[in-house]
Amino acid sequence: MNIGFVGVGRMGANMARRLKDRGYHLTTVFDANRATATSLAQELGCAASPTLGDVSAGADVIFTIVTDDAAMREIFGGADNLLTNAQGKLFINCATVSPAVHVEIEGLAERAGAASLEACMASSITQAREGSLYLMCGGREENFRRAEPILKELSTSLRYIGKAGEAAKVKALVNMVMNINTAGLAEGLGLGEALGLDLTMLREVFSQTGAASRVLQTDGEDMQNRDHACFFSGAHAAKDSGIALQLARDIGLDLPLARATKEQFDRMVAEGLGELDKSGVAELTFKGRHKHSGDHV
């Protein structure tokens, strides 16, 4: 089985490395940043395809890990697209995009004689490299069964959610709640520091009480130490919160906490902090850390 990758940033590159380690035949990679694709291709011993059509021609299964709705529509519907030479191919789409886009891509793929599956990731870079991703899949069940052996090499938790778009809905809600927790933790630690509390002690108390959360484990110390090396950027947090809010708007539901959280991550982006890890939202809530931080409180 020949495997290709489209989008070989931090997540895509590490997924490709994992599959190479597990004995899969990687034939081709593609990235909008040509240098990134060329470097990874040299490392893995495969081709850096010059066009998306070449990716589909050279692979039976193609993973896509791109940034947003527009990028997904471009790789499947642009002048150069993956549906050239797509007959019989399986596309496994891992990006966090709107559920409607996954439904749209499934239709485009089927009209081209291909198959698609959404494989939404609730994990980060380390898990991609280790093969311990949490994957939620949506699409036709026969496509999930076809992809299942490969996906098991990438994950320790693999769930089939339902038809196209359903896994993307779950992923949007996962990230919405995660982002709310992250912004809330930043405010709690920021207020704690402003009150003169020891933050190491405060994090320990949080971990033993109702303030405990997964983001306390992953982001709390980083917020305290201002270590915002990027695993999941503030810009992506803003984008993903927006997906959930649009789902809520579509059914007439008001989500004030999600809305306020998106505003905070949008503010990160507007103030030039969007490429920091999501933990960087603490730069907006700790007194004296940033030009528009909590000094005015």
CSV table of C-alpha atoms in Angstrom, one decimal:
chain,number,residue,atom,x,y,z
A,1,MET,CA,0.0,0.0,0.0
A,2,ASN,CA,1.4,3.4,-1.0
A,3,ILE,CA,0.7,6.3,1.3
A,4,GLY,CA,0.9,10.0,0.6
A,5,PHE,CA,0.7,13.1,2.9
A,6,VAL,CA,-0.6,16.6,2.1
A,7,GLY,CA,0.3,19.1,4.8
A,8,VAL,CA,3.5,18.0,6.5
A,9,GLY,CA,3.8,20.6,9.3
A,10,ARG,CA,4.3,19.5,12.9
A,11,MET,CA,1.4,17.0,13.0
A,12,GLY,CA,1.6,15.7,9.4
A,13,ALA,CA,5.3,15.1,9.4
A,14,ASN,CA,5.3,13.2,12.7
A,15,MET,CA,2.4,11.0,11.5
A,16,ALA,CA,4.4,10.3,8.3
A,17,ARG,CA,7.4,9.4,10.4
A,18,ARG,CA,5.3,7.1,12.6
A,19,LEU,CA,3.9,5.2,9.6
A,20,LYS,CA,7.4,4.9,8.0
A,21,ASP,CA,8.7,3.4,11.3
A,22,ARG,CA,5.8,0.9,11.3
A,23,GLY,CA,6.8,-0.4,7.8
A,24,TYR,CA,4.4,1.4,5.6
A,25,HIS,CA,5.5,2.6,2.1
A,26,LEU,CA,5.4,6.3,2.0
A,27,THR,CA,5.7,7.4,-1.6
A,28,THR,CA,5.0,11.1,-1.7
A,29,VAL,CA,4.5,14.2,0.4
A,30,PHE,CA,3.2,17.7,-0.5
A,31,ASP,CA,3.1,21.0,1.4
A,32,ALA,CA,2.4,24.6,0.4
A,33,ASN,CA,5.9,25.3,1.8
A,34,ARG,CA,8.0,23.4,-0.8
A,35,ALA,CA,11.1,23.5,1.4
A,36,THR,CA,9.2,21.7,4.2
A,37,ALA,CA,8.1,18.9,1.8
A,38,THR,CA,11.5,18.5,0.3
A,39,SER,CA,13.2,18.2,3.7
A,40,LEU,CA,10.8,15.6,4.9
A,41,ALA,CA,10.9,13.7,1.6
A,42,GLN,CA,14.7,13.5,1.9
A,43,GLU,CA,14.4,12.2,5.5
A,44,LEU,CA,11.8,9.6,4.6
A,45,GLY,CA,13.2,8.5,1.3
A,46,CYS,CA,10.1,9.5,-0.8
A,47,ALA,CA,9.2,12.1,-3.4
A,48,ALA,CA,8.2,15.6,-2.7
A,49,SER,CA,5.4,15.9,-5.3
A,50,PRO,CA,5.2,19.2,-7.2
A,51,THR,CA,1.5,19.0,-7.6
A,52,LEU,CA,-1.5,17.6,-5.8
A,53,GLY,CA,-2.4,15.5,-8.8
A,54,ASP,CA,0.9,13.8,-8.5
A,55,VAL,CA,0.2,12.9,-4.9
A,56,SER,CA,-3.0,11.1,-5.9
A,57,ALA,CA,-1.3,9.4,-8.8
A,58,GLY,CA,1.5,8.0,-6.5
A,59,ALA,CA,-0.5,6.9,-3.5
A,60,ASP,CA,-3.4,4.6,-2.6
A,61,VAL,CA,-4.2,6.3,0.7
A,62,ILE,CA,-3.7,10.1,1.1
A,63,PHE,CA,-3.7,11.8,4.5
A,64,THR,CA,-4.5,15.5,4.5
A,65,ILE,CA,-3.7,17.8,7.4
A,66,VAL,CA,-4.3,21.4,6.4
A,67,THR,CA,-5.1,24.5,8.2
A,68,ASP,CA,-8.8,25.5,7.6
A,69,ASP,CA,-11.9,25.3,5.5
A,70,ALA,CA,-10.4,27.3,2.7
A,71,ALA,CA,-7.3,25.1,2.5
A,72,MET,CA,-9.5,22.0,2.4
A,73,ARG,CA,-11.6,23.3,-0.4
A,74,GLU,CA,-8.5,24.4,-2.3
A,75,ILE,CA,-6.8,21.0,-2.2
A,76,PHE,CA,-9.9,19.2,-3.4
A,77,GLY,CA,-11.4,21.8,-5.7
A,78,GLY,CA,-8.6,24.2,-6.9
A,79,ALA,CA,-7.0,24.3,-10.3
A,80,ASP,CA,-4.5,21.7,-9.0
A,81,ASN,CA,-6.3,19.3,-6.8
A,82,LEU,CA,-6.3,15.8,-5.3
A,83,LEU,CA,-9.2,14.5,-7.3
A,84,THR,CA,-7.1,14.3,-10.4
A,85,ASN,CA,-6.1,10.6,-10.7
A,86,ALA,CA,-8.4,9.9,-7.7
A,87,GLN,CA,-10.2,6.8,-8.9
A,88,GLY,CA,-10.2,4.1,-6.2
A,89,LYS,CA,-8.1,6.3,-3.7
A,90,LEU,CA,-8.9,6.8,-0.1
A,91,PHE,CA,-8.5,10.3,1.5
A,92,ILE,CA,-8.2,10.4,5.2
A,93,ASN,CA,-8.8,14.0,6.3
A,94,CYS,CA,-7.4,15.0,9.7
A,95,ALA,CA,-7.7,18.7,9.8
A,96,THR,CA,-10.1,20.5,12.2
A,97,VAL,CA,-12.5,22.1,9.8
A,98,SER,CA,-16.2,22.7,9.7
A,99,PRO,CA,-18.4,19.6,9.6
A,100,ALA,CA,-20.1,20.9,6.4
A,101,VAL,CA,-16.7,20.9,4.7
A,102,HIS,CA,-16.2,17.2,5.5
A,103,VAL,CA,-19.6,16.4,4.0
A,104,GLU,CA,-18.8,18.5,0.9
A,105,ILE,CA,-15.4,16.7,0.4
A,106,GLU,CA,-17.1,13.3,0.7
A,107,GLY,CA,-19.4,14.2,-2.1
A,108,LEU,CA,-16.6,15.5,-4.3
A,109,ALA,CA,-14.5,12.4,-3.7
A,110,GLU,CA,-17.3,10.0,-4.5
A,111,ARG,CA,-18.1,11.8,-7.7
A,112,ALA,CA,-14.5,11.3,-8.6
A,113,GLY,CA,-14.7,7.6,-7.9
A,114,ALA,CA,-12.8,7.9,-4.6
A,115,ALA,CA,-13.6,7.6,-0.9
A,116,SER,CA,-13.0,9.9,2.0
A,117,LEU,CA,-13.0,9.7,5.8
A,118,GLU,CA,-12.6,12.3,8.5
A,119,ALA,CA,-10.1,11.3,11.2
A,120,CYS,CA,-10.2,14.2,13.7
A,121,MET,CA,-7.3,14.3,16.1
A,122,ALA,CA,-7.7,15.2,19.8
A,123,SER,CA,-4.0,15.0,20.5
A,124,SER,CA,-0.8,16.9,19.8
A,125,ILE,CA,2.7,16.5,18.3
A,126,THR,CA,4.2,14.1,20.7
A,127,GLN,CA,1.3,11.7,20.3
A,128,ALA,CA,1.5,11.9,16.5
A,129,ARG,CA,5.1,10.8,16.7
A,130,GLU,CA,4.5,8.0,19.2
A,131,GLY,CA,1.4,6.7,17.5
A,132,SER,CA,-0.8,7.5,20.5
A,133,LEU,CA,-3.3,9.8,18.9
A,134,TYR,CA,-7.0,10.0,20.0
A,135,LEU,CA,-8.9,9.7,16.7
A,136,MET,CA,-12.6,10.3,16.0
A,137,CYS,CA,-13.7,9.2,12.6
A,138,GLY,CA,-16.7,10.1,10.5
A,139,GLY,CA,-17.9,9.0,7.1
A,140,ARG,CA,-19.1,5.8,5.5
A,141,GLU,CA,-18.4,2.8,7.8
A,142,GLU,CA,-16.9,0.8,5.0
A,143,ASN,CA,-14.3,3.6,4.5
A,144,PHE,CA,-13.5,3.5,8.2
A,145,ARG,CA,-13.0,-0.3,8.1
A,146,ARG,CA,-10.7,0.2,5.1
A,147,ALA,CA,-8.6,2.8,7.0
A,148,GLU,CA,-8.8,1.1,10.4
A,149,PRO,CA,-5.5,-0.9,10.1
A,150,ILE,CA,-3.5,2.2,9.3
A,151,LEU,CA,-5.3,4.4,11.9
A,152,LYS,CA,-4.5,1.8,14.6
A,153,GLU,CA,-0.8,2.4,13.9
A,154,LEU,CA,-1.3,6.1,14.7
A,155,SER,CA,-3.6,5.9,17.7
A,156,THR,CA,-4.3,4.3,21.0
A,157,SER,CA,-7.9,5.5,21.0
A,158,LEU,CA,-9.8,5.1,17.8
A,159,ARG,CA,-13.6,5.8,17.6
A,160,TYR,CA,-16.0,5.6,14.8
A,161,ILE,CA,-18.6,8.4,15.5
A,162,GLY,CA,-20.9,8.2,12.5
A,163,LYS,CA,-21.6,9.7,9.1
A,164,ALA,CA,-19.6,12.5,7.5
A,165,GLY,CA,-19.5,15.6,9.6
A,166,GLU,CA,-20.3,13.9,12.9
A,167,ALA,CA,-16.8,13.4,14.1
A,168,ALA,CA,-16.0,17.0,13.2
A,169,LYS,CA,-18.9,18.2,15.4
A,170,VAL,CA,-17.4,16.2,18.3
A,171,LYS,CA,-14.0,17.6,17.7
A,172,ALA,CA,-15.3,21.1,17.6
A,173,LEU,CA,-16.9,20.6,21.0
A,174,VAL,CA,-13.8,19.0,22.4
A,175,ASN,CA,-11.7,22.0,21.4
A,176,MET,CA,-14.4,24.5,22.5
A,177,VAL,CA,-14.4,23.1,26.0
A,178,MET,CA,-10.6,22.8,26.0
A,179,ASN,CA,-10.2,26.4,25.0
A,180,ILE,CA,-12.7,27.6,27.7
A,181,ASN,CA,-10.7,25.7,30.3
A,182,THR,CA,-7.4,27.2,29.0
A,183,ALA,CA,-8.7,30.7,29.1
A,184,GLY,CA,-10.2,30.1,32.6
A,185,LEU,CA,-7.0,28.7,33.9
A,186,ALA,CA,-5.0,31.7,32.6
A,187,GLU,CA,-7.4,34.0,34.5
A,188,GLY,CA,-7.2,31.9,37.7
A,189,LEU,CA,-3.4,31.9,37.7
A,190,GLY,CA,-3.2,35.5,36.6
A,191,LEU,CA,-5.4,36.6,39.5
A,192,GLY,CA,-3.4,34.4,41.8
A,193,GLU,CA,-0.2,36.0,40.9
A,194,ALA,CA,-1.7,39.5,41.2
A,195,LEU,CA,-2.8,38.6,44.7
A,196,GLY,CA,0.7,37.5,45.7
A,197,LEU,CA,0.0,33.8,45.9
A,198,ASP,CA,2.7,31.2,45.1
A,199,LEU,CA,1.7,29.8,41.8
A,200,THR,CA,3.3,26.4,42.3
A,201,MET,CA,1.2,26.0,45.5
A,202,LEU,CA,-1.9,27.3,43.7
A,203,ARG,CA,-1.5,24.8,40.8
A,204,GLU,CA,-1.2,22.0,43.3
A,205,VAL,CA,-4.4,23.1,45.1
A,206,PHE,CA,-6.1,23.4,41.7
A,207,SER,CA,-5.1,19.8,40.8
A,208,GLN,CA,-6.6,18.4,44.0
A,209,THR,CA,-9.9,20.3,43.9
A,210,GLY,CA,-12.7,21.2,41.5
A,211,ALA,CA,-10.3,23.5,39.6
A,212,ALA,CA,-8.5,20.4,38.2
A,213,SER,CA,-8.5,20.0,34.4
A,214,ARG,CA,-6.4,18.4,31.6
A,215,VAL,CA,-5.1,21.9,30.6
A,216,LEU,CA,-3.9,22.4,34.1
A,217,GLN,CA,-1.6,19.4,33.5
A,218,THR,CA,-0.5,20.5,30.0
A,219,ASP,CA,-0.5,24.3,30.3
A,220,GLY,CA,-0.4,25.4,34.0
A,221,GLU,CA,3.4,25.3,34.5
A,222,ASP,CA,3.9,26.8,31.0
A,223,MET,CA,1.7,29.7,31.9
A,224,GLN,CA,3.6,30.2,35.2
A,225,ASN,CA,7.0,30.1,33.5
A,226,ARG,CA,6.0,31.9,30.3
A,227,ASP,CA,7.0,28.9,28.2
A,228,HIS,CA,4.8,29.0,25.2
A,229,ALA,CA,6.6,26.7,22.7
A,230,CYS,CA,3.8,25.8,20.3
A,231,PHE,CA,2.0,22.5,20.3
A,232,PHE,CA,-1.4,24.0,19.6
A,233,SER,CA,-1.4,27.7,18.6
A,234,GLY,CA,-3.6,30.5,19.9
A,235,ALA,CA,-4.6,31.1,16.2
A,236,HIS,CA,-5.8,27.5,15.9
A,237,ALA,CA,-7.7,27.9,19.2
A,238,ALA,CA,-9.5,31.0,17.8
A,239,LYS,CA,-10.3,29.2,14.6
A,240,ASP,CA,-11.7,26.1,16.3
A,241,SER,CA,-13.7,28.1,18.8
A,242,GLY,CA,-15.2,29.8,15.8
A,243,ILE,CA,-16.3,26.5,14.3
A,244,ALA,CA,-18.2,25.6,17.5
A,245,LEU,CA,-19.8,29.0,17.8
A,246,GLN,CA,-21.0,28.8,14.2
A,247,LEU,CA,-22.6,25.4,14.9
A,248,ALA,CA,-24.4,27.0,17.9
A,249,ARG,CA,-25.5,30.0,15.8
A,250,ASP,CA,-26.9,27.6,13.1
A,251,ILE,CA,-29.3,26.1,15.7
A,252,GLY,CA,-30.0,29.3,17.6
A,253,LEU,CA,-28.1,28.5,20.7
A,254,ASP,CA,-26.2,31.1,22.7
A,255,LEU,CA,-22.9,30.1,24.3
A,256,PRO,CA,-21.6,33.1,26.2
A,257,LEU,CA,-18.5,31.4,27.6
A,258,ALA,CA,-17.4,30.0,24.2
A,259,ARG,CA,-18.0,33.5,22.8
A,260,ALA,CA,-15.9,35.2,25.4
A,261,THR,CA,-13.2,32.6,25.0
A,262,LYS,CA,-13.0,33.1,21.2
A,263,GLU,CA,-12.8,36.9,21.8
A,264,GLN,CA,-9.8,36.3,24.0
A,265,PHE,CA,-8.0,34.1,21.5
A,266,ASP,CA,-8.9,36.5,18.7
A,267,ARG,CA,-7.2,39.2,20.9
A,268,MET,CA,-4.1,37.0,21.1
A,269,VAL,CA,-4.0,36.9,17.3
A,270,ALA,CA,-4.7,40.7,17.0
A,271,GLU,CA,-1.8,41.5,19.3
A,272,GLY,CA,0.7,39.4,17.5
A,273,LEU,CA,0.7,36.4,19.8
A,274,GLY,CA,-1.3,34.0,17.7
A,275,GLU,CA,1.6,31.7,16.9
A,276,LEU,CA,2.4,31.1,20.5
A,277,ASP,CA,0.9,28.0,22.1
A,278,LYS,CA,-2.6,28.4,23.4
A,279,SER,CA,-1.0,28.7,26.9
A,280,GLY,CA,0.1,32.1,25.7
A,281,VAL,CA,-3.4,33.4,26.5
A,282,ALA,CA,-1.9,33.9,29.9
A,283,GLU,CA,0.1,36.8,28.5
A,284,LEU,CA,-3.2,38.7,28.3
A,285,THR,CA,-4.3,38.0,31.9
A,286,PHE,CA,-1.1,38.3,34.0
A,287,LYS,CA,-0.4,41.8,35.2
A,288,GLY,CA,2.4,43.5,33.4
A,289,ARG,CA,3.1,40.8,30.9
A,290,HIS,CA,1.8,42.3,27.8
A,291,LYS,CA,1.1,45.8,26.5
A,292,HIS,CA,-2.7,45.4,27.0
A,293,SER,CA,-2.6,42.9,29.8
A,294,GLY,CA,-4.4,43.0,33.2
A,295,ASP,CA,-2.7,46.2,34.4
A,296,HIS,CA,-6.0,48.1,34.1
A,297,VAL,CA,-7.9,45.6,36.3
